[in-house]
Tab-separated table of C-alpha atoms in Angstrom:
chain	number	residue	atom	x	y	z
A	1	UNK	CA	38.025	5.014	-11.054
A	2	UNK	CA	36.448	1.652	-10.156
A	3	UNK	CA	38.452	3.882	-6.248
A	4	UNK	CA	37.129	6.237	-6.863
A	5	UNK	CA	32.393	5.781	-7.662
A	6	UNK	CA	33.292	3.358	-4.944
A	7	UNK	CA	34.346	6.293	-2.543
A	8	UNK	CA	31.299	7.961	-3.510
A	9	UNK	CA	29.293	5.572	-3.465
A	10	UNK	CA	30.539	5.005	0.403
A	11	UNK	CA	29.852	8.867	1.009
A	12	UNK	CA	26.771	8.502	-0.225
A	13	UNK	CA	25.488	5.759	2.111
A	14	UNK	CA	27.015	7.354	5.549
A	15	UNK	CA	23.526	10.731	5.476
A	16	UNK	CA	21.277	7.265	4.865
A	17	UNK	CA	22.034	4.837	7.485
A	18	UNK	CA	22.482	7.843	9.982
A	19	UNK	CA	18.820	9.032	9.155
A	20	UNK	CA	15.324	7.911	9.658
A	21	UNK	CA	13.124	5.986	8.182
A	22	UNK	CA	10.376	3.234	8.577
A	23	UNK	CA	13.349	0.147	8.409
A	24	UNK	CA	16.163	1.637	10.208
A	25	UNK	CA	12.793	2.096	12.909
A	26	UNK	CA	12.291	-1.592	12.543
A	27	UNK	CA	15.255	-2.230	12.908
A	28	UNK	CA	15.671	-0.303	16.477
A	29	UNK	CA	13.383	-2.062	17.587
A	30	UNK	CA	13.965	-5.457	16.730
A	31	UNK	CA	17.770	-4.832	18.392
A	32	UNK	CA	16.239	-3.396	21.745
A	33	UNK	CA	14.048	-6.053	22.484
A	34	UNK	CA	15.670	-8.796	21.171
A	35	UNK	CA	19.195	-7.800	21.169
A	36	UNK	CA	22.266	-8.295	19.020
A	37	UNK	CA	22.381	-11.834	17.346
A	38	UNK	CA	18.276	-11.748	16.732
A	39	UNK	CA	17.709	-8.624	14.470
A	40	UNK	CA	21.473	-9.065	12.447
A	41	UNK	CA	19.763	-10.766	9.327
A	42	UNK	CA	17.252	-8.226	9.447
A	43	UNK	CA	20.189	-5.759	8.027
A	44	UNK	CA	20.068	-7.537	5.426
A	45	UNK	CA	17.545	-6.717	3.694
A	46	UNK	CA	18.098	-4.313	1.170
A	47	UNK	CA	19.692	-6.502	0.000
A	48	UNK	CA	16.781	-8.799	-1.451
A	49	UNK	CA	14.518	-5.868	-1.800
A	50	UNK	CA	16.665	-3.108	-3.257
A	51	UNK	CA	17.735	-5.516	-5.913
A	52	UNK	CA	13.967	-5.166	-7.994
A	53	UNK	CA	14.840	-1.545	-7.624
A	54	UNK	CA	17.997	-1.354	-8.948
A	55	UNK	CA	16.616	-3.122	-12.301
A	56	UNK	CA	13.746	-1.773	-12.381
A	57	UNK	CA	15.308	1.817	-12.527
A	58	UNK	CA	18.235	0.175	-14.985
A	59	UNK	CA	15.380	-0.568	-17.189
A	60	UNK	CA	13.744	2.755	-16.866
A	61	UNK	CA	16.643	5.146	-17.495
A	62	UNK	CA	18.736	2.906	-20.586
A	63	UNK	CA	15.851	3.947	-22.508
A	64	UNK	CA	16.758	7.659	-21.477
A	65	UNK	CA	17.948	10.602	-23.233
A	66	UNK	CA	20.949	12.509	-22.341
A	67	UNK	CA	19.590	15.077	-20.711
A	68	UNK	CA	16.368	13.242	-19.463
A	69	UNK	CA	19.509	11.866	-17.079
A	70	UNK	CA	20.898	14.734	-16.544
A	71	UNK	CA	17.541	15.907	-14.905
A	72	UNK	CA	17.313	12.788	-12.815
A	73	UNK	CA	20.892	14.196	-11.380
A	74	UNK	CA	19.455	17.676	-10.211
A	75	UNK	CA	16.368	16.302	-9.052
A	76	UNK	CA	18.332	13.609	-7.403
A	77	UNK	CA	20.962	16.642	-5.598
A	78	UNK	CA	17.316	19.466	-4.834
A	79	UNK	CA	15.960	15.927	-2.801
A	80	UNK	CA	19.021	15.555	-1.240
A	81	UNK	CA	19.765	19.984	-0.484
A	82	UNK	CA	15.754	19.613	0.968
A	83	UNK	CA	17.158	16.297	3.117
A	84	UNK	CA	19.153	18.318	4.659
A	85	UNK	CA	17.753	21.216	5.200
A	86	UNK	CA	14.930	19.519	7.262
A	87	UNK	CA	17.463	17.402	8.964
A	88	UNK	CA	19.279	20.754	10.485
A	89	UNK	CA	15.390	22.346	11.019
A	90	UNK	CA	14.905	19.336	13.276
A	91	UNK	CA	18.253	19.609	15.133
A	92	UNK	CA	17.261	23.278	15.969
A	93	UNK	CA	13.421	21.955	17.020
A	94	UNK	CA	15.126	19.788	19.395
A	95	UNK	CA	17.262	16.410	19.825
A	96	UNK	CA	16.447	14.171	17.175
A	97	UNK	CA	16.327	10.315	18.881
A	98	UNK	CA	15.640	7.241	16.998
A	99	UNK	CA	12.374	5.897	18.775
A	100	UNK	CA	11.343	1.971	18.388
A	101	UNK	CA	7.607	0.900	17.154
A	102	UNK	CA	4.437	1.156	19.442
A	103	UNK	CA	4.508	-2.624	18.669
A	104	UNK	CA	7.619	-4.371	17.811
A	105	UNK	CA	6.214	-7.894	15.809
A	106	UNK	CA	8.816	-11.290	15.819
A	107	UNK	CA	11.806	-10.727	14.227
A	108	UNK	CA	12.661	-12.634	11.070
A	109	UNK	CA	14.202	-11.318	7.884
A	110	UNK	CA	10.835	-11.406	5.343
A	111	UNK	CA	9.538	-8.315	8.589
A	112	UNK	CA	12.566	-6.812	7.347
A	113	UNK	CA	11.651	-7.228	3.147
A	114	UNK	CA	8.707	-6.177	3.774
A	115	UNK	CA	9.022	-3.571	5.558
A	116	UNK	CA	12.040	-1.583	3.324
A	117	UNK	CA	10.136	-3.013	0.333
A	118	UNK	CA	6.965	-0.597	1.191
A	119	UNK	CA	8.381	2.182	1.994
A	120	UNK	CA	9.101	4.801	0.065
A	121	UNK	CA	12.992	5.793	0.355
A	122	UNK	CA	14.773	3.601	-1.434
A	123	UNK	CA	12.940	4.109	-5.056
A	124	UNK	CA	13.529	7.426	-4.297
A	125	UNK	CA	17.138	6.986	-3.407
A	126	UNK	CA	17.773	4.894	-6.056
A	127	UNK	CA	14.886	6.091	-8.790
A	128	UNK	CA	16.398	10.208	-7.672
A	129	UNK	CA	20.178	9.953	-6.478
A	130	UNK	CA	21.657	6.738	-7.795
A	131	UNK	CA	20.451	5.514	-10.065
A	132	UNK	CA	21.694	8.178	-13.060
A	133	UNK	CA	25.695	8.518	-10.832
A	134	UNK	CA	25.170	3.857	-11.036
A	135	UNK	CA	24.700	4.132	-14.808
A	136	UNK	CA	26.562	6.767	-15.721
A	137	UNK	CA	29.745	4.465	-13.949
A	138	UNK	CA	27.832	1.705	-16.098
A	139	UNK	CA	28.091	3.593	-19.281
A	140	UNK	CA	32.283	3.562	-18.428
A	141	UNK	CA	32.703	0.192	-17.509
A	142	UNK	CA	30.959	-2.531	-15.950
A	143	UNK	CA	32.964	-3.223	-12.826
A	144	UNK	CA	32.608	0.949	-12.542
A	145	UNK	CA	29.320	0.917	-12.046
A	146	UNK	CA	29.388	-1.793	-9.797
A	147	UNK	CA	32.489	-0.080	-7.896
A	148	UNK	CA	29.681	2.413	-6.638
A	149	UNK	CA	26.917	0.144	-5.826
A	150	UNK	CA	29.794	-2.185	-3.485
A	151	UNK	CA	30.947	0.408	-1.944
A	152	UNK	CA	27.018	1.997	-1.129
A	153	UNK	CA	27.026	-1.975	0.341
A	154	UNK	CA	29.467	-1.916	2.250
A	155	UNK	CA	28.940	1.150	4.206
A	156	UNK	CA	25.502	1.163	4.468
A	157	UNK	CA	25.536	-2.310	5.880
A	158	UNK	CA	28.150	-2.010	7.910
A	159	UNK	CA	26.354	0.951	10.065
A	160	UNK	CA	23.397	-0.931	10.642
A	161	UNK	CA	25.537	-4.067	11.837
A	162	UNK	CA	26.641	-0.501	13.563
A	163	UNK	CA	23.429	0.272	14.855
A	164	UNK	CA	22.081	-2.840	15.923
A	165	UNK	CA	25.133	-2.944	17.952
A	166	UNK	CA	24.403	0.247	20.248
A	167	UNK	CA	20.655	0.124	20.545
A	168	UNK	CA	21.827	-3.726	21.664
A	169	UNK	CA	24.684	-3.127	23.924
A	170	UNK	CA	23.539	0.725	25.045
A	171	UNK	CA	19.687	0.389	24.704
A	172	UNK	CA	20.023	4.089	22.420
A	173	UNK	CA	22.504	6.279	22.210
A	174	UNK	CA	22.792	9.114	23.979
A	175	UNK	CA	20.558	12.793	22.822
A	176	UNK	CA	23.774	14.500	22.194
A	177	UNK	CA	25.961	11.405	19.942
A	178	UNK	CA	22.210	11.110	18.071
A	179	UNK	CA	22.719	14.781	17.374
A	180	UNK	CA	26.136	15.287	16.445
A	181	UNK	CA	25.921	11.684	14.383
A	182	UNK	CA	23.043	13.346	11.901
A	183	UNK	CA	24.710	16.536	11.371
A	184	UNK	CA	27.584	14.944	10.085
A	185	UNK	CA	24.826	13.287	8.518
A	186	UNK	CA	23.379	16.451	6.955
A	187	UNK	CA	26.391	17.589	5.634
A	188	UNK	CA	27.427	14.928	3.920
A	189	UNK	CA	24.018	15.536	2.424
A	190	UNK	CA	25.016	18.499	0.992
A	191	UNK	CA	28.698	18.537	0.414
A	192	UNK	CA	26.552	15.558	-2.614
A	193	UNK	CA	23.356	16.983	-3.749
A	194	UNK	CA	24.865	20.325	-4.260
A	195	UNK	CA	27.168	18.454	-5.712
A	196	UNK	CA	24.648	16.700	-8.208
A	197	UNK	CA	23.161	19.594	-9.018
A	198	UNK	CA	26.736	21.604	-9.984
A	199	UNK	CA	27.572	18.740	-12.172
A	200	UNK	CA	24.216	18.556	-13.217
A	201	UNK	CA	23.954	22.303	-14.605
A	202	UNK	CA	27.128	22.231	-16.252
A	203	UNK	CA	25.860	19.475	-18.718
A	204	UNK	CA	22.590	20.635	-19.068
A	205	UNK	CA	24.143	24.653	-20.021
A	206	UNK	CA	26.813	23.166	-22.470
């Protein structure tokens, strides 16, 4: 069971890494202008910012009835399907690319933490998508819930590591490679979102 939740967390991290966000745009801008070594500490900012977010999610979710958790799971699945649809539509219109920020601030961990705290994505992600899955695992055993978190951050931090390595060494990704990676992210979101909706509807109908 721990392996299953670890893999689920890892699979959920893939579209999170590949989908553009203010934090990733900031990290990429730093990699483009300041190189790999100066940017590396910034990728660990989510380990600082997500802790309070996860704690708040746990506090809220542990005080709610089971049906509310199923509704959150349903909302998270629909949210992932919405993001996947937007991503697929953007692939049809033009080649999406990560664009560096117009004005790049000096790279340091504090600034990366601020950028991520002001980014709504972690709140939506842990509140709608990852929180209910983590709670489901914790209800079985603490180790099961933590294995989900571990799987997510192993892939997420590893993905950010690869991202800044690519942008610092090559300048920017080939547009065709970017399109392929985003297509993979969209398909992953469809698979995970569809699974979330299916499980939630089944639980609510039972």
